[in-house]
Amino acid sequence: MMGGHGTAPDAWRLDDNDRLLLRAALGPAQPAAEAYLSWRQRVPLDDIGVAAFRLLPGLIQTALQQGVEDSELPRIKGVIRHTWLANQLRIHTLHQALDAFAAAGIEAMVLKGAALFARYPHLVAARSTGDYDLLVRRNDAPQAVQCLVASGFRPRVVRVDHFAPEDFDRIHAYPFAKAGGRSDDGLDLHWQALPFDVGGGDYTDDLFAHAEDARLGGRTIRVPGLADHLALTVCRPTSWETGEIVLRAAEAGFLLRGCAGELDWDRFVTLTRRFGHEAKARRVLELVSEAGGPTAPASVMGRLDGRNRLHALLATAWRARPPAATARARNVLRAADHAVRSGLRTMRTGGRGHATARDDRGLVGIWRTHAARPVAFHNDAPRYITGFSLPETEGRWTDGKVAVLAIPVAPAIIGPLTLHLTALPFCAPGADSFTFDSCVGPNTCQRHVIRFDEGVPACVVIPGATVLPSPRRIVLVLRLLDAGTPQFFGLSDDIRELGLMLQRMKLFDGTSVIEAIELALPPLDIDVAR
């Protein structure tokens, strides 16, 4: 919400303050000025949220044109000047990235706020944006990341510059900042246009095929076609992101007002159905109309509410589960599981460590399943099959109760091999150790206990690893008994279920090291503000 004392919103129902904000942004001049004045009387300037701050320059422009007086006008005029300057600096940063891509032969497209500014340059002084967004094709993403790094951009936390191929299929975009620059001087690199299109890719090619030319900062750039731009806008927000709903509804209103009847509504409807978001698209367009903004044709609204209405509603409801709520529910179950396991091991071991019994058959079963599956390696790097997070400078965390990793082995090596694993365990408050099981072949299940008072990171020895053929590899299965979620313990907002951060792996054939893999990465030469 935007602050103040408006009624609490239900799913897709904004509170009174949010509605006033949208009316001030999209309504006709005099009603918009009146909505602005009512909104300002209800919401102190210091309490406005992100959405209101980004729309504020345009709101005050309308209010001034209608002669509305505001005692905070000097401060707000400062916001307008800051918005214009910040947008100009971001355009310069965007051009640097586009230059790098052009030199490498990578086709790129500008999305979201920057695309809106390219279509309607007057909005550069009327609306701010957190960052600018660039889209490349999925196959170009690894090279695009390296181009950004070579041009002085740095990923904020996750080391996208060391992604395995499968990592790009797990998220749709990642933020970069200019090394040594301001904390807000950055851009988001996308290789999928929408979060729920992860693992797809067909739409990205379609999006490029329907792209249009526009001008931004004196340069010709590629932006989504009008129908795609509107579809991406109305399908992006989720029901719990009130600020995002307001921003996307405002953006949709700007697009409808500026399109001059040129929008391909047939393609728009087709895209919303393709995404499974007809109900969401209809609701955002309704919010635009309710705020006094442009109205979509009744025939289009009817098609969004037609035979696919039930499917769309169910799809929207399924996707409209806040991550925090999902994490809380998951953590309640984890806490119950942890309590049960703690009670069992206290009874079985007198309060010292985990119960001695292991589910070896289950662990070996997981190993056999993955040992039977073909694996494709990239540049002879390990394959993180399941249960791993993304790479960070310090290493790579497991994420979940079970993690599976495949490590390539040279053709001349027969085995069995011994794996030395250097890892940093998750430390839950009050815990004095971390327990996990490993399996690297039949009859190799082993329980490991890392005691914190003996020092971490710890080196764990896992013997007897079976060398599998075609391709030659070993498969490591980890069962993380003491994995925990930092958010559940109040340590941070991280909702991952962390177990071990792997930092180094060494394979031994007898006493000889045949392979050493460093997962802890050298730091980038210049840090960026996070």
XYZ file of C-alpha atoms in Angstrom:
530
model
C 0.000 0.000 0.000
C 0.970 3.630 -0.419
C 0.600 4.577 3.219
C -2.107 6.517 5.070
C -5.352 5.118 6.407
C -7.186 3.749 3.399
C -9.117 0.517 3.566
C -7.041 -2.624 3.179
C -7.098 -4.079 -0.339
C -8.251 -7.561 -1.228
C -6.656 -9.363 -4.187
C -6.680 -6.908 -7.121
C -8.733 -4.382 -5.116
C -6.689 -1.319 -4.291
C -7.307 0.717 -1.147
C -8.699 4.267 -1.250
C -5.270 5.907 -1.330
C -4.073 3.734 -4.217
C -7.225 4.524 -6.192
C -6.719 8.250 -5.647
C -3.123 7.873 -6.777
C -4.152 6.123 -9.990
C -6.880 8.699 -10.676
C -4.339 11.480 -10.177
C -2.005 9.756 -12.665
C -4.560 8.788 -15.341
C -7.691 10.877 -14.953
C -8.729 13.967 -16.938
C -6.949 17.166 -15.887
C -9.352 18.650 -13.316
C -10.476 15.340 -11.701
C -6.802 14.262 -11.644
C -5.810 17.460 -9.814
C -8.648 16.969 -7.306
C -7.568 13.348 -6.757
C -3.993 14.534 -6.213
C -5.117 17.064 -3.604
C -7.228 14.443 -1.764
C -4.354 11.976 -1.871
C -1.879 14.541 -0.505
C -4.257 15.394 2.360
C -4.389 11.733 3.343
C -0.773 10.693 2.810
C 2.188 12.647 4.263
C 4.962 13.187 1.749
C 7.438 11.285 3.926
C 5.156 8.234 3.989
C 4.578 7.671 0.284
C 5.642 4.345 -1.179
C 7.787 3.473 -4.166
C 4.935 3.569 -6.685
C 3.801 7.023 -5.567
C 7.369 8.339 -5.620
C 7.863 7.162 -9.192
C 4.619 8.752 -10.351
C 4.984 11.942 -8.297
C 6.650 14.165 -10.960
C 3.755 13.626 -13.356
C 1.193 14.169 -10.612
C 2.630 17.524 -9.590
C 2.848 18.663 -13.219
C -0.899 18.072 -13.591
C -1.618 19.722 -10.251
C 0.404 22.843 -11.142
C -1.346 23.161 -14.494
C -4.674 23.152 -12.639
C -3.537 25.703 -10.054
C -3.460 23.330 -7.081
C -1.429 24.684 -4.159
C 0.790 22.391 -2.105
C 2.889 23.526 0.858
C 5.475 20.859 0.005
C 5.911 22.203 -3.514
C 9.623 23.167 -3.136
C 10.495 19.618 -2.038
C 8.391 18.085 -4.797
C 10.018 20.288 -7.453
C 13.331 18.898 -6.245
C 11.954 15.414 -6.912
C 11.085 16.445 -10.468
C 14.599 17.741 -11.116
C 16.111 14.621 -9.573
C 13.870 12.381 -11.686
C 14.841 14.053 -14.946
C 18.571 13.945 -14.105
C 18.465 10.327 -12.870
C 16.663 9.230 -16.034
C 19.231 10.987 -18.214
C 22.094 9.268 -16.366
C 20.386 5.897 -16.705
C 19.950 6.485 -20.428
C 23.710 7.032 -20.658
C 24.298 3.777 -18.741
C 21.846 1.983 -21.035
C 23.685 3.235 -24.115
C 26.960 1.845 -22.750
C 25.400 -1.605 -22.458
C 23.846 -1.370 -25.929
C 27.215 -0.351 -27.389
C 28.832 -3.425 -25.827
C 26.127 -5.702 -27.223
C 26.313 -4.139 -30.680
C 30.087 -4.640 -30.792
C 29.557 -8.335 -29.976
C 26.739 -8.760 -32.514
C 24.087 -9.343 -29.828
C 20.590 -8.122 -30.623
C 18.970 -6.433 -27.630
C 15.610 -4.888 -26.833
C 14.643 -2.315 -24.207
C 11.724 -3.229 -21.915
C 9.400 -1.631 -19.349
C 10.114 1.958 -18.247
C 12.866 2.677 -20.761
C 10.656 1.417 -23.609
C 7.857 3.660 -22.350
C 10.214 6.674 -22.378
C 11.335 5.805 -25.902
C 7.731 5.810 -27.104
C 6.696 8.911 -25.190
C 9.736 11.126 -24.434
C 7.707 13.617 -22.351
C 7.425 10.929 -19.637
C 11.175 11.123 -18.940
C 10.493 14.135 -16.712
C 7.137 12.833 -15.436
C 8.008 9.387 -14.140
C 11.009 7.766 -12.492
C 12.094 4.157 -12.696
C 14.258 1.971 -10.488
C 16.473 0.783 -13.335
C 16.331 0.058 -17.045
C 15.709 -3.372 -18.518
C 17.365 -5.035 -21.494
C 16.284 -8.288 -23.152
C 18.544 -10.628 -25.124
C 17.834 -14.077 -26.481
C 18.456 -17.001 -24.140
C 21.313 -18.334 -26.276
C 22.995 -14.918 -26.188
C 22.694 -14.527 -22.405
C 26.135 -15.948 -21.416
C 27.934 -13.727 -23.937
C 25.800 -10.722 -22.956
C 26.794 -11.203 -19.307
C 30.486 -11.272 -20.239
C 30.032 -8.137 -22.377
C 28.520 -6.287 -19.416
C 31.315 -7.365 -17.080
C 33.955 -6.337 -19.639
C 32.226 -2.931 -19.906
C 32.452 -2.268 -16.180
C 29.094 -3.644 -15.032
C 28.974 -5.977 -12.047
C 26.293 -8.425 -10.886
C 25.021 -7.295 -7.499
C 25.326 -10.558 -5.495
C 24.912 -13.733 -7.539
C 27.823 -14.430 -9.872
C 25.951 -14.550 -13.157
C 29.323 -14.416 -14.891
C 29.913 -17.981 -13.646
C 26.479 -19.445 -14.415
C 26.278 -23.028 -15.585
C 23.966 -23.406 -18.625
C 21.179 -24.792 -16.448
C 21.345 -21.740 -14.160
C 19.988 -19.512 -16.925
C 16.860 -21.681 -17.036
C 16.146 -21.115 -13.342
C 15.691 -17.334 -13.350
C 14.583 -14.916 -16.077
C 16.806 -11.887 -15.342
C 19.424 -10.448 -13.016
C 20.423 -6.896 -11.951
C 23.771 -5.302 -12.757
C 25.249 -2.038 -11.490
C 27.987 0.119 -12.904
C 31.225 -0.483 -10.995
C 32.026 2.527 -8.836
C 28.711 4.144 -9.733
C 25.615 5.091 -7.773
C 23.544 2.357 -6.142
C 20.656 3.144 -8.529
C 22.863 3.348 -11.621
C 22.208 -0.064 -13.076
C 20.148 -2.216 -15.353
C 18.415 -5.577 -15.374
C 19.531 -8.056 -18.021
C 16.659 -10.331 -19.123
C 16.870 -13.493 -21.179
C 13.162 -14.174 -20.698
C 10.651 -11.346 -20.882
C 8.509 -12.520 -17.955
C 9.255 -14.419 -14.717
C 6.752 -17.184 -15.489
C 8.257 -17.747 -18.943
C 11.352 -19.377 -17.371
C 12.397 -22.436 -19.362
C 10.383 -21.259 -22.379
C 12.082 -19.117 -24.962
C 9.722 -19.355 -27.924
C 8.066 -16.087 -26.949
C 11.395 -14.222 -26.865
C 11.947 -14.924 -30.559
C 8.352 -13.917 -31.265
C 8.849 -10.719 -29.283
C 11.933 -9.776 -31.316
C 10.060 -10.533 -34.539
C 7.351 -7.994 -33.615
C 9.727 -5.355 -32.192
C 9.641 -1.715 -33.313
C 12.163 1.094 -33.558
C 12.002 4.069 -31.207
C 14.324 6.871 -30.109
C 15.802 7.282 -26.634
C 18.507 9.800 -25.807
C 19.151 10.543 -29.469
C 19.636 6.874 -30.347
C 17.474 4.360 -32.201
C 16.637 1.366 -30.047
C 14.358 -1.657 -30.299
C 11.231 -1.805 -28.146
C 8.369 -4.322 -27.970
C 5.491 -3.853 -30.401
C 2.529 -2.033 -28.864
C 0.464 -5.180 -28.303
C 3.438 -6.960 -26.712
C 4.313 -3.929 -24.599
C 0.780 -3.739 -23.205
C 0.550 -7.516 -22.676
C 3.875 -7.589 -20.814
C 2.690 -4.659 -18.693
C -0.667 -6.059 -17.612
C 0.588 -9.621 -17.091
C 3.549 -8.646 -14.883
C 2.009 -7.741 -11.464
C 0.745 -10.244 -8.926
C -2.145 -9.691 -6.542
C -0.020 -9.095 -3.431
C 2.252 -6.473 -5.072
C 0.049 -3.423 -4.557
C 2.720 -0.942 -5.632
C 3.487 -2.987 -8.746
C -0.221 -3.104 -9.617
C -0.427 0.700 -9.410
C 2.694 1.188 -11.538
C 1.651 -1.306 -14.208
C -1.898 0.092 -14.350
C -0.431 3.580 -14.816
C 1.925 2.283 -17.524
C -0.976 0.557 -19.266
C -2.915 3.829 -19.167
C 0.005 5.735 -20.711
C 0.272 3.143 -23.491
C -3.451 3.205 -24.254
C -3.505 7.000 -24.277
C -0.549 7.238 -26.639
C -1.294 4.391 -29.047
C -3.732 6.477 -31.162
C -5.806 3.407 -32.036
C -2.864 1.566 -33.591
C -2.772 -1.306 -31.111
C -3.275 -4.829 -32.474
C -5.927 -6.037 -30.041
C -6.099 -9.515 -31.600
C -2.419 -10.072 -30.819
C -2.874 -8.643 -27.322
C -5.666 -11.100 -26.514
C -3.681 -13.975 -28.017
C -0.686 -13.118 -25.840
C -2.679 -12.906 -22.606
C -4.159 -16.314 -23.380
C -0.718 -17.648 -24.216
C 0.503 -16.533 -20.790
C -2.666 -17.824 -19.068
C -3.343 -14.347 -17.657
C -6.607 -13.213 -19.258
C -8.195 -12.498 -15.878
C -5.179 -10.497 -14.726
C -5.103 -8.487 -17.963
C -8.793 -7.714 -17.676
C -8.445 -6.579 -14.060
C -5.560 -4.207 -14.808
C -7.480 -2.706 -17.741
C -10.506 -2.301 -15.447
C -8.360 -0.413 -12.934
C -7.218 1.934 -15.709
C -10.823 2.623 -16.715
C -12.001 3.026 -13.112
C -9.280 5.658 -12.599
C -10.629 7.726 -15.487
C -7.999 6.589 -17.939
C -8.452 5.225 -21.473
C -10.897 2.346 -21.871
C -10.168 -0.814 -23.817
C -12.805 -1.780 -26.406
C -15.749 -3.668 -24.949
C -15.227 -6.428 -27.498
C -11.690 -6.958 -26.184
C -12.842 -7.020 -22.555
C -15.468 -9.567 -23.559
C -12.848 -11.796 -25.151
C -10.767 -11.598 -21.985
C -13.854 -12.687 -20.054
C -14.985 -15.415 -22.453
C -14.615 -19.163 -22.594
C -11.185 -19.095 -20.929
C -12.424 -17.072 -17.928
C -12.463 -19.991 -15.467
C -9.076 -21.266 -16.610
C -7.611 -17.762 -16.361
C -9.022 -17.191 -12.890
C -7.619 -20.490 -11.680
C -4.257 -19.752 -13.279
C -4.162 -16.288 -11.711
C -5.157 -17.651 -8.297
C -2.491 -20.335 -8.502
C 0.194 -17.813 -9.393
C -1.075 -15.236 -6.885
C 0.563 -16.814 -3.860
C 2.973 -14.388 -2.192
C 6.492 -15.856 -1.844
C 6.591 -14.798 1.801
C 3.298 -16.582 2.545
C 4.451 -19.660 0.677
C 7.734 -19.581 2.554
C 5.950 -19.177 5.894
C 3.750 -22.197 5.208
C 6.758 -24.203 4.073
C 8.711 -23.147 7.151
C 5.910 -24.196 9.486
C 6.136 -27.680 8.017
C 9.920 -27.599 8.253
C 9.729 -26.514 11.875
C 7.353 -29.361 12.676
C 9.629 -31.789 10.858
C 12.655 -30.386 12.708
C 10.874 -30.717 16.051
C 9.885 -34.312 15.341
C 13.387 -35.217 14.200
C 14.933 -33.456 17.190
C 12.666 -35.347 19.568
C 13.427 -38.662 17.902
C 17.153 -38.196 17.962
C 17.021 -37.037 21.585
C 15.215 -40.229 22.532
C 17.523 -42.447 20.466
C 20.856 -40.837 21.253
C 20.353 -39.277 24.653
C 20.413 -35.774 23.165
C 23.739 -36.134 21.332
C 23.482 -35.774 17.546
C 21.158 -37.501 15.099
C 19.761 -40.983 15.341
C 22.185 -43.581 14.056
C 19.650 -45.109 11.648
C 19.884 -43.902 8.051
C 17.560 -44.476 5.155
C 20.322 -45.962 3.009
C 17.900 -47.581 0.573
C 16.249 -44.241 -0.154
C 19.582 -42.499 -0.594
C 20.940 -45.217 -2.901
C 17.662 -45.122 -4.815
C 18.168 -41.420 -5.534
C 21.742 -42.151 -6.627
C 20.642 -44.999 -8.947
C 17.943 -42.795 -10.508
C 20.415 -40.067 -11.415
C 23.197 -42.488 -12.334
C 20.885 -43.962 -14.977
C 20.121 -40.586 -16.552
C 22.307 -39.099 -19.298
C 24.230 -35.952 -18.392
C 25.590 -33.304 -20.750
C 28.579 -31.376 -19.390
C 29.581 -27.907 -20.490
C 33.307 -27.116 -20.652
C 34.015 -30.080 -18.342
C 32.345 -28.241 -15.454
C 30.200 -29.987 -12.806
C 26.476 -30.292 -13.493
C 24.223 -29.100 -10.675
C 21.330 -31.459 -11.316
C 18.977 -30.549 -8.480
C 18.937 -28.953 -5.058
C 21.506 -26.195 -5.664
C 21.253 -22.432 -5.588
C 23.098 -20.036 -7.898
C 26.844 -19.325 -7.698
C 28.142 -16.652 -5.325
C 31.673 -15.394 -4.796
C 32.080 -17.542 -1.669
C 30.780 -20.746 -3.303
C 27.466 -22.417 -4.122
C 24.789 -23.291 -1.558
C 22.627 -26.352 -1.598
C 18.939 -25.416 -1.468
C 16.597 -28.048 -0.053
C 16.857 -31.381 1.740
C 18.434 -33.249 -1.177
C 21.094 -32.088 -3.644
C 22.529 -34.020 -6.602
C 25.743 -33.169 -8.423
C 27.537 -34.800 -11.357
C 31.315 -34.351 -11.763
C 33.064 -35.255 -15.060
C 36.005 -37.672 -14.897
C 38.849 -38.087 -17.402
C 38.636 -41.187 -19.686
C 41.744 -42.903 -18.261
C 40.403 -42.940 -14.681
C 38.818 -46.201 -13.570
C 37.945 -45.665 -9.901
C 36.567 -45.961 -7.358
C 37.609 -42.466 -6.340
C 37.695 -40.467 -3.132
C 36.035 -37.065 -3.028
C 37.270 -34.336 -0.674
C 34.588 -31.724 -0.176
C 35.341 -28.329 1.403
C 32.088 -26.823 2.595
C 30.658 -24.167 4.859
C 27.567 -25.464 6.732
C 24.445 -23.512 7.579
C 24.549 -22.567 11.249
C 21.117 -22.372 12.868
C 20.883 -20.357 16.103
C 21.777 -22.556 19.070
C 23.175 -25.396 16.936
C 26.649 -26.782 17.606
C 26.915 -28.998 14.522
C 25.531 -29.742 11.067
C 24.617 -33.271 9.966
C 24.221 -34.610 6.438
C 24.383 -37.919 4.562
C 26.233 -38.656 1.327
C 26.099 -41.328 -1.352
C 28.452 -41.788 -4.327
C 27.530 -45.355 -5.307
C 26.116 -48.633 -3.989
C 27.143 -49.367 -0.391
C 28.712 -45.905 0.053
C 26.110 -44.164 2.232
C 27.820 -42.241 4.989
C 26.751 -39.836 7.719
C 28.850 -36.741 8.355
C 28.748 -34.390 11.332
C 30.505 -31.030 11.054
C 31.104 -29.624 14.524
C 31.348 -25.866 14.596
C 33.882 -25.787 17.439
C 36.330 -27.718 15.233
C 36.386 -24.904 12.683
C 34.620 -24.157 9.421
C 34.730 -24.495 6.503
C 35.317 -28.204 6.956
C 36.903 -30.768 4.659
C 34.721 -33.873 4.358
C 36.130 -37.106 2.901
C 33.722 -39.237 0.850
C 35.345 -42.503 -0.352
C 34.263 -45.183 -2.827
C 32.832 -43.004 -5.612
C 31.712 -45.112 -8.569
C 32.919 -43.902 -11.983
C 29.991 -44.105 -14.393
C 30.346 -44.433 -18.197
C 29.044 -42.367 -21.105
C 29.979 -39.750 -20.106
C 32.495 -40.726 -17.476
C 31.444 -39.114 -14.222
C 30.675 -39.562 -10.577
C 27.301 -38.684 -9.072
C 27.153 -37.242 -5.573
C 23.899 -37.260 -3.604
C 23.643 -35.178 -0.438
C 20.836 -35.398 2.106
C 20.982 -32.213 4.203
C 19.400 -33.183 7.523
C 20.061 -29.832 9.213
C 19.275 -27.543 6.278
C 17.462 -24.413 7.403
C 15.866 -21.226 6.108
C 17.441 -17.952 7.319
C 14.068 -16.186 7.187
C 12.519 -18.744 9.532
C 15.242 -18.146 12.117
C 15.024 -14.362 11.748
C 18.539 -14.126 10.285
C 17.584 -12.456 6.981
C 14.863 -12.367 4.302
C 16.484 -15.312 2.479
C 13.815 -17.981 1.894
C 16.193 -20.619 0.539
C 16.661 -23.812 2.544
C 20.429 -23.644 2.990
C 22.547 -26.664 3.833
C 26.159 -26.616 2.649
C 27.995 -23.948 0.725
C 30.380 -25.943 -1.454
C 33.677 -24.124 -1.929
C 36.112 -26.719 -3.281
C 36.056 -30.312 -4.550
C 39.036 -32.594 -5.098
C 38.993 -36.058 -6.651
C 41.665 -38.529 -5.533
C 42.718 -41.766 -7.216
C 44.541 -43.337 -4.346
C 46.797 -40.564 -3.057
C 46.973 -38.629 -6.340
C 44.773 -35.613 -7.015
C 43.233 -36.114 -10.450
C 40.929 -33.109 -10.419
C 40.463 -29.976 -8.310
C 37.389 -27.795 -8.753
C 37.195 -24.370 -7.153
C 33.646 -23.212 -6.504
C 34.711 -20.180 -4.479
C 35.280 -17.532 -7.128
C 37.850 -14.761 -7.359
C 36.181 -11.458 -6.482
C 35.443 -9.044 -9.270
C 38.009 -6.266 -9.393
C 35.613 -3.480 -8.398
C 32.686 -3.851 -6.027
C 29.354 -2.185 -6.609
C 26.831 -0.774 -4.174
C 24.213 -3.365 -3.290
